[in-house]
PDB file of C-alpha atoms in Angstrom:
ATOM      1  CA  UNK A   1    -205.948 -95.671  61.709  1.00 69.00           C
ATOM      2  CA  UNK A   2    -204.872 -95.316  57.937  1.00 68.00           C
ATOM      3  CA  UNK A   3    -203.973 -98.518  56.321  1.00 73.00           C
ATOM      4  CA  UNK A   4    -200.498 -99.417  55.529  1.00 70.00           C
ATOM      5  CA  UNK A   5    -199.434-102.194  52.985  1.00 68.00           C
ATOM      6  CA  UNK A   6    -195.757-102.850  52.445  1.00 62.00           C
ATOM      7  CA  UNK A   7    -194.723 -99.910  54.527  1.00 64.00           C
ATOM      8  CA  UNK A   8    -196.558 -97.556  53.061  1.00 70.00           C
ATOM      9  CA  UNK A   9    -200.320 -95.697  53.028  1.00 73.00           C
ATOM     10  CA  UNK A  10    -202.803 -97.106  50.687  1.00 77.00           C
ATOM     11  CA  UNK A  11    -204.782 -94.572  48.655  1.00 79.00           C
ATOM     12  CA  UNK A  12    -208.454 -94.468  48.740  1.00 78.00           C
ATOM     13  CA  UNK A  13    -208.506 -93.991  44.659  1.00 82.00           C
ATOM     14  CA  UNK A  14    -209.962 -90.291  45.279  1.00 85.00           C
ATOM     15  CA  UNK A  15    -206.644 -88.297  46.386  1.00 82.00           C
ATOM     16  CA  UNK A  16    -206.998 -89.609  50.212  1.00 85.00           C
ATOM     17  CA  UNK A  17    -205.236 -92.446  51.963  1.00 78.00           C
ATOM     18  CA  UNK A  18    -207.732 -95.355  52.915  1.00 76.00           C
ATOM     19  CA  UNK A  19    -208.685 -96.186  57.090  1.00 77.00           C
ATOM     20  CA  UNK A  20    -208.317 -99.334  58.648  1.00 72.00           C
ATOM     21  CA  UNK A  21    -210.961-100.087  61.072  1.00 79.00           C
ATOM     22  CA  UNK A  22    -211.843-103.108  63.620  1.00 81.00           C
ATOM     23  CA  UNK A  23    -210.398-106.135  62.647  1.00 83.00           C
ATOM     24  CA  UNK A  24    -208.164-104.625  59.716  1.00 84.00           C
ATOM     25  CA  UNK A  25    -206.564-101.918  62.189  1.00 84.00           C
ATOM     26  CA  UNK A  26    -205.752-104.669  64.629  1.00 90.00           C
ATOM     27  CA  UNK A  27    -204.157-106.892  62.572  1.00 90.00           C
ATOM     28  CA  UNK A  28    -202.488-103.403  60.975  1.00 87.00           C
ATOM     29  CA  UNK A  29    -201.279-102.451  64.942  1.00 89.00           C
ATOM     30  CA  UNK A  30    -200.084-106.241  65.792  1.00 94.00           C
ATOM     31  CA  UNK A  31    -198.025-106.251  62.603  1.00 91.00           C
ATOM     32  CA  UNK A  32    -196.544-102.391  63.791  1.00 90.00           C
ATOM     33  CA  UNK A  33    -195.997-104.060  66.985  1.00 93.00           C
ATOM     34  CA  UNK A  34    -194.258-107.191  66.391  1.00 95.00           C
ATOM     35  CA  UNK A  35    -191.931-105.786  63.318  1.00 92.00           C
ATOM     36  CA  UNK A  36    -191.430-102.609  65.213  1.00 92.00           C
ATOM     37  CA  UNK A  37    -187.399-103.272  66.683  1.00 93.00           C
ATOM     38  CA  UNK A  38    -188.852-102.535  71.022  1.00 94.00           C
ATOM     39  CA  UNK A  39    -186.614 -99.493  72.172  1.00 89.00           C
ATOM     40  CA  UNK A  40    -186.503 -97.878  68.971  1.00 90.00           C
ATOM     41  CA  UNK A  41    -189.040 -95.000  70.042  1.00 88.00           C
ATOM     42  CA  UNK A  42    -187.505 -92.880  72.381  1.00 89.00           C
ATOM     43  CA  UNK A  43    -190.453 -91.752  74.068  1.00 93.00           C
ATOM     44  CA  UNK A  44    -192.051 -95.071  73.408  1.00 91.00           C
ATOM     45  CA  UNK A  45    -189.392 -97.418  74.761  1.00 89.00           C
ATOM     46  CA  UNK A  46    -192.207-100.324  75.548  1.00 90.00           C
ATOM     47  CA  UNK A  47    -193.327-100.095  71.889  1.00 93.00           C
ATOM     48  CA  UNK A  48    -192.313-102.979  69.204  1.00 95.00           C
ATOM     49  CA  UNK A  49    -190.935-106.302  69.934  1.00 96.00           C
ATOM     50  CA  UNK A  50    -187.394-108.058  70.606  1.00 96.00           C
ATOM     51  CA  UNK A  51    -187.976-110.532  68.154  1.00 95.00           C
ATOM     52  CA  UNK A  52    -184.589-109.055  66.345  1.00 93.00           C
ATOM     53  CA  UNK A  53    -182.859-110.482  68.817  1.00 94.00           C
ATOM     54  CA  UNK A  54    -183.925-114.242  68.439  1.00 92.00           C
ATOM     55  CA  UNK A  55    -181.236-114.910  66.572  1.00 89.00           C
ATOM     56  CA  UNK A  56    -178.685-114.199  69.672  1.00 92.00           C
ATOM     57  CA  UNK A  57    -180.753-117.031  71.427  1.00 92.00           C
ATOM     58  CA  UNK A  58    -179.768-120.690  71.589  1.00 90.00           C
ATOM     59  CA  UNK A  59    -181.666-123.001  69.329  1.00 88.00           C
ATOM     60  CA  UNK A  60    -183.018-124.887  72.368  1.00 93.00           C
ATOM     61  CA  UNK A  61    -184.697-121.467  73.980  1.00 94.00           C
ATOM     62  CA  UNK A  62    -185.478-120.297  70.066  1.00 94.00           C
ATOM     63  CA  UNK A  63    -189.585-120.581  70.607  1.00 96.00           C
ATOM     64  CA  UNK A  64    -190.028-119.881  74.288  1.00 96.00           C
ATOM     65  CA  UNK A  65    -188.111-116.591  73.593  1.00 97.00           C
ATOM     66  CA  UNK A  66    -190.245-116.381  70.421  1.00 97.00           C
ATOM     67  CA  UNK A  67    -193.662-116.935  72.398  1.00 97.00           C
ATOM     68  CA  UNK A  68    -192.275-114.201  75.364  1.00 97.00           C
ATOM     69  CA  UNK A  69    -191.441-111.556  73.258  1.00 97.00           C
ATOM     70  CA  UNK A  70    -194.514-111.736  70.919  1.00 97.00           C
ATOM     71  CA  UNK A  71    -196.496-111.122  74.614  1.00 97.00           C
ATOM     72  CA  UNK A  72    -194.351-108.527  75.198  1.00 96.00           C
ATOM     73  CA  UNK A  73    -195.212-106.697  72.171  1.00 97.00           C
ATOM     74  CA  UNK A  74    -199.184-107.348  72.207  1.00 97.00           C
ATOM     75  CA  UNK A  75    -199.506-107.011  75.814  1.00 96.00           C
ATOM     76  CA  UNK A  76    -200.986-103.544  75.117  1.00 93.00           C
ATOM     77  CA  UNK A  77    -203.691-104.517  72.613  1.00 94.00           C
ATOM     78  CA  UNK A  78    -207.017-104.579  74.941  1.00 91.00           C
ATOM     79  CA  UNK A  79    -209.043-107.798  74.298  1.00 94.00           C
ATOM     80  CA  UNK A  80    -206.202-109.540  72.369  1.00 96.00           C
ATOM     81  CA  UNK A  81    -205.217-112.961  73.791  1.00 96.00           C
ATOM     82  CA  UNK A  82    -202.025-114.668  72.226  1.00 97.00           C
ATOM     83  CA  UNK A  83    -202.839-118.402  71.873  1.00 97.00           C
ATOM     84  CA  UNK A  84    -199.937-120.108  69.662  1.00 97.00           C
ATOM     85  CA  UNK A  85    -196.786-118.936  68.236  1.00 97.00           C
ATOM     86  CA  UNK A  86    -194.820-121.362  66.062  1.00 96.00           C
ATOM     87  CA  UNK A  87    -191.532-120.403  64.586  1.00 95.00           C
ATOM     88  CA  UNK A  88    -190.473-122.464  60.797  1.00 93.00           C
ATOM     89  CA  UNK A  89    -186.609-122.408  59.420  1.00 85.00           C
ATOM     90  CA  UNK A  90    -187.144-122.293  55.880  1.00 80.00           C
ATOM     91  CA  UNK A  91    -184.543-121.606  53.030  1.00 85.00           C
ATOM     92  CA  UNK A  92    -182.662-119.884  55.828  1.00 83.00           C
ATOM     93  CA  UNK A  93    -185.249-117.584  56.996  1.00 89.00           C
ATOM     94  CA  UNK A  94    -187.003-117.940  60.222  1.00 91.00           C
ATOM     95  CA  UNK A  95    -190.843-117.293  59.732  1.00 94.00           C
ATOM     96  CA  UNK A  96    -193.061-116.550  62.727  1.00 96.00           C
ATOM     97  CA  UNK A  97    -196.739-117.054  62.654  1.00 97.00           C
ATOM     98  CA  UNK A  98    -198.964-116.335  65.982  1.00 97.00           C
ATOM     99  CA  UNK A  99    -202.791-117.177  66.627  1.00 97.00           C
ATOM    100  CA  UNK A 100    -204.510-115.300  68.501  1.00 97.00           C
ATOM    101  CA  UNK A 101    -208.393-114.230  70.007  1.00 97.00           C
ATOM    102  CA  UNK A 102    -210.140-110.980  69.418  1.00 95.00           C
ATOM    103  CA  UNK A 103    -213.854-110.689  70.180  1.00 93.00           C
ATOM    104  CA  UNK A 104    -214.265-114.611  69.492  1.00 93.00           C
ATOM    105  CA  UNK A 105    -212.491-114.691  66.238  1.00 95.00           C
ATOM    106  CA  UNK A 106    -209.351-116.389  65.626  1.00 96.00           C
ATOM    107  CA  UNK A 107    -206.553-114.099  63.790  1.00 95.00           C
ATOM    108  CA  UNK A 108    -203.201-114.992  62.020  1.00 96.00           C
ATOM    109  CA  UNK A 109    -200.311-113.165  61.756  1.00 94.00           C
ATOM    110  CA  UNK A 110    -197.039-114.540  59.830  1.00 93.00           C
ATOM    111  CA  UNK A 111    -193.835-112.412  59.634  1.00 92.00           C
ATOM    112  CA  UNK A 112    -190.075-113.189  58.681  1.00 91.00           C
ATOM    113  CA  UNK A 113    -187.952-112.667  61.918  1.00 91.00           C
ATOM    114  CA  UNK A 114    -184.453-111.267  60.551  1.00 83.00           C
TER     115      UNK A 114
END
């Protein structure tokens, strides 16, 4: 998997784009995954997330939607277990952050939901 850093390749410094692999493609594909609007991909249609559409849910089912569709999204990555997903209003943005278990390592993702 090449790696990918504010949407776009990173060169290798030698006129080659630079690979992602194990722990850094993971956190690479959950990132894809949970930014990626789900339905999007017409020959993909189970690929991405619906956190886009947190924003149509009430304030009192805000996190367990959150927590569902960030499942959703990951349910495909082998070995990946979803532990915690917390959702912060800040400055009126909503910012997502989800622990999860690969291999017996914890990983953190954080994302703004818009």
């Amino acid at each position: 998997m090449l790696a990918i850093r504010n949407g776009d390749y990173v060169p290798d410094g030698a006129g080659g784009l630079r690979r992602a692999e194990g722990r850094e493609a993971l956190l690479e594909r959950v990132l894809y995954r949970l930014m990626a609007r789900r339905g999007q991909f017409p020959f993909l249609q189970d690929l991405g997330s619906r956190l886009w559409q947190l924003g149509r849910v009430g304030a009192a089912g805000r996190q367990s939607a959150a927590e569902q569709y960030v499942a959703e999204a990951l349910a495909a990555e082998t070995g990946l277990t979803v532990e915690t997903v917390t959702l912060r209003q800040a400055e009126g943005r909503t910012e997502l952050t989800a622990e999860m278990t690969w291999q017996g390592e914890t990983l953190s993702v954080t994302l703004e939901v818009r």
